[in-house]
mmCIF file of C-alpha atoms in Angstrom:
data_model
loop_
_atom_site.group_PDB
_atom_site.id
_atom_site.type_symbol
_atom_site.label_atom_id
_atom_site.label_comp_id
_atom_site.label_asym_id
_atom_site.label_seq_id
_atom_site.Cartn_x
_atom_site.Cartn_y
_atom_site.Cartn_z
ATOM 1 C CA MET A 101 15.239 26.918 -12.865
ATOM 2 C CA ARG A 102 17.884 24.262 -13.549
ATOM 3 C CA PHE A 103 16.337 21.881 -10.959
ATOM 4 C CA LEU A 104 13.527 21.224 -13.539
ATOM 5 C CA ASN A 105 15.891 19.570 -16.012
ATOM 6 C CA SER A 106 17.408 17.310 -13.519
ATOM 7 C CA ALA A 107 15.621 13.924 -13.583
ATOM 8 C CA PRO A 108 17.319 12.401 -10.560
ATOM 9 C CA LEU A 109 16.116 15.564 -8.331
ATOM 10 C CA LEU A 110 12.903 15.678 -9.655
ATOM 11 C CA LEU A 111 12.438 11.887 -8.943
ATOM 12 C CA VAL A 112 13.243 12.463 -5.415
ATOM 13 C CA LEU A 113 11.142 15.419 -4.842
ATOM 14 C CA THR A 114 8.142 14.072 -6.672
ATOM 15 C CA GLY A 115 8.561 10.688 -4.748
ATOM 16 C CA SER A 116 8.822 12.312 -1.539
ATOM 17 C CA PHE A 117 5.492 14.325 -1.845
ATOM 18 C CA LEU A 118 3.873 11.023 -3.209
ATOM 19 C CA GLY A 119 5.038 9.420 0.046
ATOM 20 C CA LEU A 120 3.279 12.061 2.322
ATOM 21 C CA THR A 121 0.148 11.329 0.543
ATOM 22 C CA LEU A 122 -0.363 7.919 1.858
ATOM 23 C CA PRO A 123 0.272 8.538 5.619
ATOM 24 C CA PHE A 124 -2.034 11.732 5.036
ATOM 25 C CA GLY A 125 -4.660 9.296 3.610
ATOM 26 C CA LYS A 126 -4.488 7.312 6.711
ATOM 27 C CA LEU A 127 -4.910 10.361 8.963
ATOM 28 C CA ALA A 128 -7.960 11.295 6.757
ATOM 29 C CA PHE A 129 -9.633 7.955 7.181
ATOM 30 C CA ALA A 130 -9.213 8.238 11.017
ATOM 31 C CA ALA A 131 -10.759 11.645 10.890
ATOM 32 C CA GLY A 132 -13.918 9.973 9.357
ATOM 33 C CA ILE A 133 -13.235 11.148 5.756
ATOM 34 C CA GLU A 134 -14.216 8.865 3.005
ATOM 35 C CA PRO A 135 -11.418 7.592 0.623
ATOM 36 C CA SER A 136 -13.366 8.640 -2.505
ATOM 37 C CA LEU A 137 -13.990 12.222 -0.676
ATOM 38 C CA TRP A 138 -10.256 12.449 0.121
ATOM 39 C CA ALA A 139 -9.469 11.583 -3.590
ATOM 40 C CA PHE A 140 -11.487 14.368 -4.562
ATOM 41 C CA VAL A 141 -9.785 16.810 -2.097
ATOM 42 C CA ILE A 142 -6.394 15.743 -3.719
ATOM 43 C CA SER A 143 -7.257 16.461 -7.316
ATOM 44 C CA THR A 144 -9.552 19.451 -6.665
ATOM 45 C CA GLY A 145 -6.923 21.127 -4.507
ATOM 46 C CA ALA A 146 -4.075 20.340 -6.980
ATOM 47 C CA GLY A 147 -6.121 21.194 -10.076
ATOM 48 C CA ALA A 148 -7.279 24.441 -8.952
ATOM 49 C CA VAL A 149 -3.751 25.573 -7.466
ATOM 50 C CA LEU A 150 -1.898 24.697 -10.809
ATOM 51 C CA LEU A 151 -4.486 26.209 -12.978
ATOM 52 C CA ALA A 152 -4.350 29.386 -10.970
ATOM 53 C CA ALA A 153 -0.636 29.298 -11.275
ATOM 54 C CA PHE A 154 -0.694 28.842 -14.940
ATOM 55 C CA LEU A 155 -3.132 31.644 -15.594
ATOM 56 C CA ILE A 156 -1.157 33.999 -13.265
ATOM 57 C CA VAL A 157 2.117 33.705 -15.672
ATOM 58 C CA GLY A 158 -0.042 34.869 -18.512
ATOM 59 C CA LYS A 159 -0.753 31.737 -20.304
ATOM 60 C CA ARG A 160 -4.123 30.228 -21.391
ATOM 61 C CA PRO A 161 -5.118 26.662 -21.451
ATOM 62 C CA ARG A 162 -5.716 24.994 -24.857
ATOM 63 C CA LEU A 163 -8.923 23.024 -25.314
ATOM 64 C CA ASP A 164 -9.206 21.034 -28.512
ATOM 65 C CA ALA A 165 -10.405 17.310 -29.271
ATOM 66 C CA HIS A 166 -7.064 15.944 -28.499
ATOM 67 C CA MET A 167 -6.576 17.622 -25.102
ATOM 68 C CA VAL A 168 -10.089 16.644 -24.010
ATOM 69 C CA ARG A 169 -9.308 13.089 -25.026
ATOM 70 C CA TYR A 170 -5.948 13.256 -23.019
ATOM 71 C CA TYR A 171 -7.578 14.696 -20.082
ATOM 72 C CA ILE A 172 -10.376 12.067 -19.886
ATOM 73 C CA ILE A 173 -8.311 8.967 -20.271
ATOM 74 C CA ALA A 174 -5.379 10.218 -18.237
ATOM 75 C CA ALA A 175 -7.590 11.275 -15.355
ATOM 76 C CA PHE A 176 -9.141 7.949 -15.404
ATOM 77 C CA ILE A 177 -6.496 5.468 -15.554
ATOM 78 C CA SER A 178 -3.863 7.784 -13.824
ATOM 79 C CA TYR A 179 -5.580 9.297 -11.005
ATOM 80 C CA ALA A 180 -9.423 8.565 -10.265
ATOM 81 C CA VAL A 181 -9.176 4.749 -10.246
ATOM 82 C CA PRO A 182 -5.561 4.238 -8.422
ATOM 83 C CA ASN A 183 -6.346 6.977 -6.207
ATOM 84 C CA LEU A 184 -9.597 5.409 -4.957
ATOM 85 C CA MET A 185 -7.964 1.992 -4.716
ATOM 86 C CA THR A 186 -5.010 3.353 -2.892
ATOM 87 C CA LEU A 187 -7.038 5.320 -0.401
ATOM 88 C CA SER A 188 -9.246 2.491 0.230
ATOM 89 C CA ALA A 189 -6.649 -0.140 0.830
ATOM 90 C CA ILE A 190 -4.599 2.104 3.269
ATOM 91 C CA PRO A 191 -6.755 1.429 6.335
ATOM 92 C CA HIS A 192 -6.378 -2.407 5.612
ATOM 93 C CA LEU A 193 -2.792 -2.495 4.607
ATOM 94 C CA GLY A 194 -1.336 0.401 6.443
ATOM 95 C CA ALA A 195 0.360 3.536 4.851
ATOM 96 C CA GLY A 196 3.596 1.899 4.612
ATOM 97 C CA TYR A 197 2.690 -1.171 3.176
ATOM 98 C CA THR A 198 0.386 0.307 0.569
ATOM 99 C CA GLY A 199 3.254 2.620 -0.559
ATOM 100 C CA ILE A 200 5.402 -0.345 -1.126
ATOM 101 C CA MET A 201 2.895 -1.469 -3.663
ATOM 102 C CA TYR A 202 3.927 1.363 -5.721
ATOM 103 C CA THR A 203 7.441 0.076 -6.148
ATOM 104 C CA LEU A 204 6.054 -2.475 -8.622
ATOM 105 C CA SER A 205 4.935 0.082 -11.108
ATOM 106 C CA PRO A 206 8.422 0.371 -12.750
ATOM 107 C CA VAL A 207 8.459 -3.482 -13.732
ATOM 108 C CA PHE A 208 5.243 -3.304 -15.468
ATOM 109 C CA THR A 209 5.888 0.382 -17.023
ATOM 110 C CA LEU A 210 8.990 -1.106 -18.658
ATOM 111 C CA MET A 211 7.109 -4.102 -19.960
ATOM 112 C CA LEU A 212 4.601 -1.857 -21.607
ATOM 113 C CA SER A 213 7.246 0.703 -22.729
ATOM 114 C CA VAL A 214 8.978 -2.262 -24.445
ATOM 115 C CA LEU A 215 5.760 -3.435 -25.946
ATOM 116 C CA PHE A 216 5.031 0.025 -27.282
ATOM 117 C CA LYS A 217 8.819 0.480 -28.305
ATOM 118 C CA LEU A 218 9.327 3.675 -26.034
ATOM 119 C CA LYS A 219 12.672 4.604 -24.801
ATOM 120 C CA ARG A 220 14.646 1.752 -22.660
ATOM 121 C CA PRO A 221 16.740 2.115 -19.719
ATOM 122 C CA SER A 222 20.395 1.187 -20.085
ATOM 123 C CA LEU A 223 21.452 -2.288 -18.724
ATOM 124 C CA LEU A 224 22.479 -0.659 -15.243
ATOM 125 C CA GLY A 225 19.065 1.049 -15.336
ATOM 126 C CA LEU A 226 17.344 -2.443 -16.073
ATOM 127 C CA LEU A 227 19.352 -4.119 -13.207
ATOM 128 C CA GLY A 228 18.183 -1.448 -10.786
ATOM 129 C CA ILE A 229 14.523 -1.689 -11.694
ATOM 130 C CA LEU A 230 15.199 -5.768 -11.172
ATOM 131 C CA VAL A 231 16.829 -5.191 -7.699
ATOM 132 C CA GLY A 232 13.931 -2.677 -6.733
ATOM 133 C CA PHE A 233 11.624 -5.573 -7.903
ATOM 134 C CA ILE A 234 13.118 -8.160 -5.786
ATOM 135 C CA GLY A 235 12.949 -5.744 -2.869
ATOM 136 C CA ALA A 236 9.253 -5.313 -3.442
ATOM 137 C CA VAL A 237 8.664 -8.960 -3.618
ATOM 138 C CA ILE A 238 10.403 -9.488 -0.196
ATOM 139 C CA VAL A 239 8.052 -6.914 1.205
ATOM 140 C CA GLY A 240 4.796 -8.378 -0.353
ATOM 141 C CA PHE A 241 5.666 -11.823 1.314
ATOM 142 C CA THR A 242 5.752 -10.116 4.752
ATOM 143 C CA ARG A 243 1.982 -9.270 4.345
ATOM 144 C CA GLY A 244 1.734 -6.165 6.291
ATOM 145 C CA GLN A 245 2.142 -4.852 9.804
ATOM 146 C CA VAL A 246 3.392 -6.967 12.707
ATOM 147 C CA GLY A 247 0.399 -8.476 14.506
ATOM 148 C CA GLN A 248 -1.939 -7.093 11.784
ATOM 149 C CA PRO A 249 -1.574 -9.496 8.746
ATOM 150 C CA ALA A 250 -3.283 -8.149 5.502
ATOM 151 C CA GLU A 251 -6.164 -9.926 4.015
ATOM 152 C CA PRO A 252 -5.442 -11.564 0.822
ATOM 153 C CA LEU A 253 -8.291 -9.632 -0.830
ATOM 154 C CA TRP A 254 -6.598 -6.240 -0.032
ATOM 155 C CA VAL A 255 -3.261 -7.488 -1.040
ATOM 156 C CA VAL A 256 -4.335 -8.244 -4.511
ATOM 157 C CA ILE A 257 -6.111 -4.810 -4.673
ATOM 158 C CA GLY A 258 -2.800 -3.435 -3.700
ATOM 159 C CA LEU A 259 -1.159 -5.130 -6.415
ATOM 160 C CA LEU A 260 -3.438 -4.028 -9.144
ATOM 161 C CA ILE A 261 -2.602 -0.307 -8.252
ATOM 162 C CA PRO A 262 0.957 -0.445 -9.824
ATOM 163 C CA VAL A 263 -0.343 -2.257 -12.889
ATOM 164 C CA ILE A 264 -3.095 0.560 -13.525
ATOM 165 C CA LEU A 265 -0.537 3.285 -12.813
ATOM 166 C CA ALA A 266 1.738 1.707 -15.432
ATOM 167 C CA LEU A 267 -0.957 1.912 -17.969
ATOM 168 C CA GLY A 268 -1.302 5.593 -17.127
ATOM 169 C CA ASN A 269 2.512 6.215 -17.272
ATOM 170 C CA VAL A 270 2.807 4.877 -20.941
ATOM 171 C CA TYR A 271 -0.538 6.323 -22.137
ATOM 172 C CA ARG A 272 0.600 9.649 -21.161
ATOM 173 C CA THR A 273 3.787 9.399 -23.083
ATOM 174 C CA ILE A 274 2.208 7.955 -26.179
ATOM 175 C CA ASP A 275 -0.750 10.561 -26.493
ATOM 176 C CA TRP A 276 1.339 13.710 -24.915
ATOM 177 C CA PRO A 277 -0.226 16.518 -26.805
ATOM 178 C CA LYS A 278 2.389 18.307 -28.848
ATOM 179 C CA GLY A 279 3.472 21.443 -27.343
ATOM 180 C CA ALA A 280 1.354 21.141 -24.176
ATOM 181 C CA ASP A 281 2.790 22.735 -21.043
ATOM 182 C CA PRO A 282 3.497 20.106 -18.289
ATOM 183 C CA THR A 283 1.610 22.464 -15.726
ATOM 184 C CA GLU A 284 -1.473 22.802 -18.290
ATOM 185 C CA LEU A 285 -1.664 19.099 -18.563
ATOM 186 C CA ALA A 286 -1.375 18.474 -14.674
ATOM 187 C CA ALA A 287 -4.075 21.013 -14.073
ATOM 188 C CA GLY A 288 -6.466 19.696 -16.708
ATOM 189 C CA SER A 289 -6.190 16.161 -15.528
ATOM 190 C CA HIS A 290 -6.835 16.857 -11.901
ATOM 191 C CA ILE A 291 -9.664 18.983 -12.577
ATOM 192 C CA THR A 292 -11.238 16.289 -15.012
ATOM 193 C CA THR A 293 -10.477 13.540 -12.332
ATOM 194 C CA ALA A 294 -12.373 15.652 -9.628
ATOM 195 C CA ILE A 295 -15.373 16.038 -11.920
ATOM 196 C CA MET A 296 -15.346 12.130 -12.381
ATOM 197 C CA LEU A 297 -15.128 11.478 -8.610
ATOM 198 C CA VAL A 298 -18.310 13.457 -7.910
ATOM 199 C CA PRO A 299 -20.538 10.482 -9.097
ATOM 200 C CA ALA A 300 -18.340 8.003 -7.450
ATOM 201 C CA ILE A 301 -18.785 9.819 -4.226
ATOM 202 C CA LEU A 302 -22.465 10.133 -4.523
ATOM 203 C CA PHE A 303 -22.733 6.432 -5.213
ATOM 204 C CA ILE A 304 -20.234 5.317 -2.537
ATOM 205 C CA THR A 305 -21.587 7.519 0.251
ATOM 206 C CA GLY A 306 -25.142 8.472 -0.843
ATOM 207 C CA GLY A 307 -24.172 12.124 -0.501
ATOM 208 C CA PHE A 308 -21.327 14.272 -0.298
ATOM 209 C CA PRO A 309 -20.050 14.270 3.328
ATOM 210 C CA VAL A 310 -17.692 17.108 3.475
ATOM 211 C CA ALA A 311 -18.369 17.734 7.244
ATOM 212 C CA PRO A 312 -15.541 15.713 8.538
ATOM 213 C CA LEU A 313 -13.169 17.927 6.370
ATOM 214 C CA ALA A 314 -13.700 20.780 8.903
ATOM 215 C CA ASN A 315 -12.381 18.895 11.752
ATOM 216 C CA VAL A 316 -8.794 18.574 10.272
ATOM 217 C CA PRO A 317 -8.395 21.826 8.305
ATOM 218 C CA TRP A 318 -4.812 21.582 8.859
ATOM 219 C CA LEU A 319 -4.649 18.287 7.037
ATOM 220 C CA VAL A 320 -6.552 19.442 4.037
ATOM 221 C CA VAL A 321 -4.249 22.265 3.656
ATOM 222 C CA ALA A 322 -1.156 20.032 3.926
ATOM 223 C CA GLN A 323 -2.424 17.351 1.442
ATOM 224 C CA ILE A 324 -3.325 20.147 -1.039
ATOM 225 C CA LEU A 325 0.080 21.718 -0.822
ATOM 226 C CA ALA A 326 1.726 18.158 -1.055
ATOM 227 C CA SER A 327 -0.334 16.955 -3.842
ATOM 228 C CA THR A 328 0.119 20.434 -5.876
ATOM 229 C CA CYS A 329 3.947 20.111 -5.452
ATOM 230 C CA MET A 330 3.869 16.546 -6.534
ATOM 231 C CA PHE A 331 1.877 17.013 -9.590
ATOM 232 C CA ALA A 332 3.401 20.303 -10.886
ATOM 233 C CA LEU A 333 6.565 18.067 -10.734
ATOM 234 C CA TYR A 334 5.241 14.832 -12.046
ATOM 235 C CA PHE A 335 4.334 15.897 -15.288
ATOM 236 C CA ARG A 336 7.696 17.732 -15.924
ATOM 237 C CA LEU A 337 9.583 14.535 -14.705
ATOM 238 C CA GLN A 338 7.669 12.509 -17.187
ATOM 239 C CA ALA A 339 8.945 15.064 -19.862
ATOM 240 C CA VAL A 340 12.467 14.886 -18.812
ATOM 241 C CA GLY A 341 12.847 11.279 -17.746
ATOM 242 C CA GLY A 342 10.361 9.277 -19.750
ATOM 243 C CA PRO A 343 7.582 6.888 -18.313
ATOM 244 C CA VAL A 344 10.029 4.181 -17.040
ATOM 245 C CA TYR A 345 11.956 6.584 -15.013
ATOM 246 C CA LEU A 346 8.944 8.515 -13.799
ATOM 247 C CA SER A 347 7.371 5.128 -12.510
ATOM 248 C CA GLN A 348 10.411 4.795 -10.093
ATOM 249 C CA ILE A 349 8.757 7.556 -7.825
ATOM 250 C CA GLY A 350 7.017 4.664 -6.166
ATOM 251 C CA TYR A 351 10.258 3.384 -4.726
ATOM 252 C CA VAL A 352 10.888 6.965 -3.049
ATOM 253 C CA GLY A 353 7.323 7.231 -2.198
ATOM 254 C CA ALA A 354 7.118 3.925 -0.482
ATOM 255 C CA ALA A 355 10.479 4.692 1.656
ATOM 256 C CA VAL A 356 8.826 7.885 2.739
ATOM 257 C CA ALA A 357 5.494 6.349 3.451
ATOM 258 C CA LEU A 358 7.275 3.521 5.401
ATOM 259 C CA LEU A 359 9.140 5.710 7.581
ATOM 260 C CA ALA A 360 6.413 8.205 8.241
ATOM 261 C CA GLY A 361 3.967 5.325 9.038
ATOM 262 C CA THR A 362 6.613 3.874 11.593
ATOM 263 C CA LEU A 363 7.722 7.284 13.116
ATOM 264 C CA PHE A 364 4.258 9.238 13.191
ATOM 265 C CA LEU A 365 1.336 6.701 12.720
ATOM 266 C CA GLY A 366 2.484 3.933 14.994
ATOM 267 C CA GLU A 367 2.751 1.265 12.396
ATOM 268 C CA ALA A 368 5.207 -1.536 12.849
ATOM 269 C CA TYR A 369 7.034 -3.406 10.357
ATOM 270 C CA GLY A 370 9.326 -6.817 10.717
ATOM 271 C CA LEU A 371 12.810 -7.146 9.816
ATOM 272 C CA ALA A 372 12.044 -8.587 6.579
ATOM 273 C CA THR A 373 9.769 -5.558 5.534
ATOM 274 C CA TRP A 374 13.024 -3.238 6.339
ATOM 275 C CA LEU A 375 15.100 -5.650 4.308
ATOM 276 C CA GLY A 376 13.034 -5.359 1.380
ATOM 277 C CA ALA A 377 13.020 -1.544 1.731
ATOM 278 C CA ALA A 378 16.684 -1.576 1.906
ATOM 279 C CA VAL A 379 16.999 -3.659 -1.338
ATOM 280 C CA ILE A 380 14.515 -1.247 -2.973
ATOM 281 C CA THR A 381 16.673 1.716 -1.996
ATOM 282 C CA ILE A 382 19.648 0.188 -3.703
ATOM 283 C CA GLY A 383 17.593 -0.432 -6.695
ATOM 284 C CA VAL A 384 16.843 3.325 -6.992
ATOM 285 C CA GLY A 385 20.392 4.245 -6.461
ATOM 286 C CA MET A 386 21.384 2.152 -9.442
ATOM 287 C CA THR A 387 18.647 3.529 -11.693
ATOM 288 C CA THR A 388 19.741 7.171 -10.669
ATOM 289 C CA ARG A 389 23.163 6.500 -11.456
ATOM 290 C CA ALA A 390 22.044 5.030 -14.950
ATOM 291 C CA GLN A 391 20.118 8.078 -15.656
ATOM 292 C CA LEU A 392 22.955 10.425 -14.811
ATOM 293 C CA MET A 393 25.359 8.650 -17.034
ATOM 294 C CA ALA A 394 22.834 8.885 -19.760
ATOM 295 C CA ALA A 395 22.392 12.568 -19.151
ATOM 296 C CA LYS A 396 26.196 13.091 -19.407
ATOM 297 C CA ALA A 397 26.260 10.883 -22.706
ATOM 298 C CA ASP A 398 23.649 13.075 -24.186
#
């Protein structure tokens, strides 16, 4: 399928599915589901479906020392920790505001990519990232929803999310197992994440409170579908676009989460927040244009 080689299209699709995860997380919290358990649902569902798809097409997963190392490290810094932080922050910051924190990931990813001498974007791409960062800063100063200012502690926690995501973006590129299939890596990473989350759930909740999941089966199915689609495209986007371009799914995800939070969850944001979101959109347009120009040059 040709779209699997189009970095801009993969960016929009992956970012959109990411954006849906944030309002879904808020609905899960409202239904009494613990954030740690919801993170488990995301990884278990996505990992199981992707593994089944990988096996159905006749492929067999490779399991050696390199793959095991990759799964453990990628699961911890790319999914287990940031997902727990994100889902815990949503009730305090709102789905839209938490999503906007993801927009800082490209800046940190770029810094780490330069440090590790990975592929750098063009001048237009760099300017796009800078514009997106300015938009994120504007949003950050608004401190959340109208009438519900976020606590500084949760703002700080929210700001740590893109730092950890950036570490994951760069690590996955540096240590990508040679010849590994993106679907294989996505499935293995999420199954490993789910295993890691079990002791975390037991420690945080004192048990394994799955009963509330039965009250919102439609939400569980919707989340598994969204996360499966996102992670199926996520690793492909990293292979096609590289870690810095991949990190910009946060821009798209933030826009989707902001709109979903406003239209469907009753979240209200001030003019400055929307202005910042508009600036972020301009940044995405610039980096997407730069990627298209680079693809034509190649």
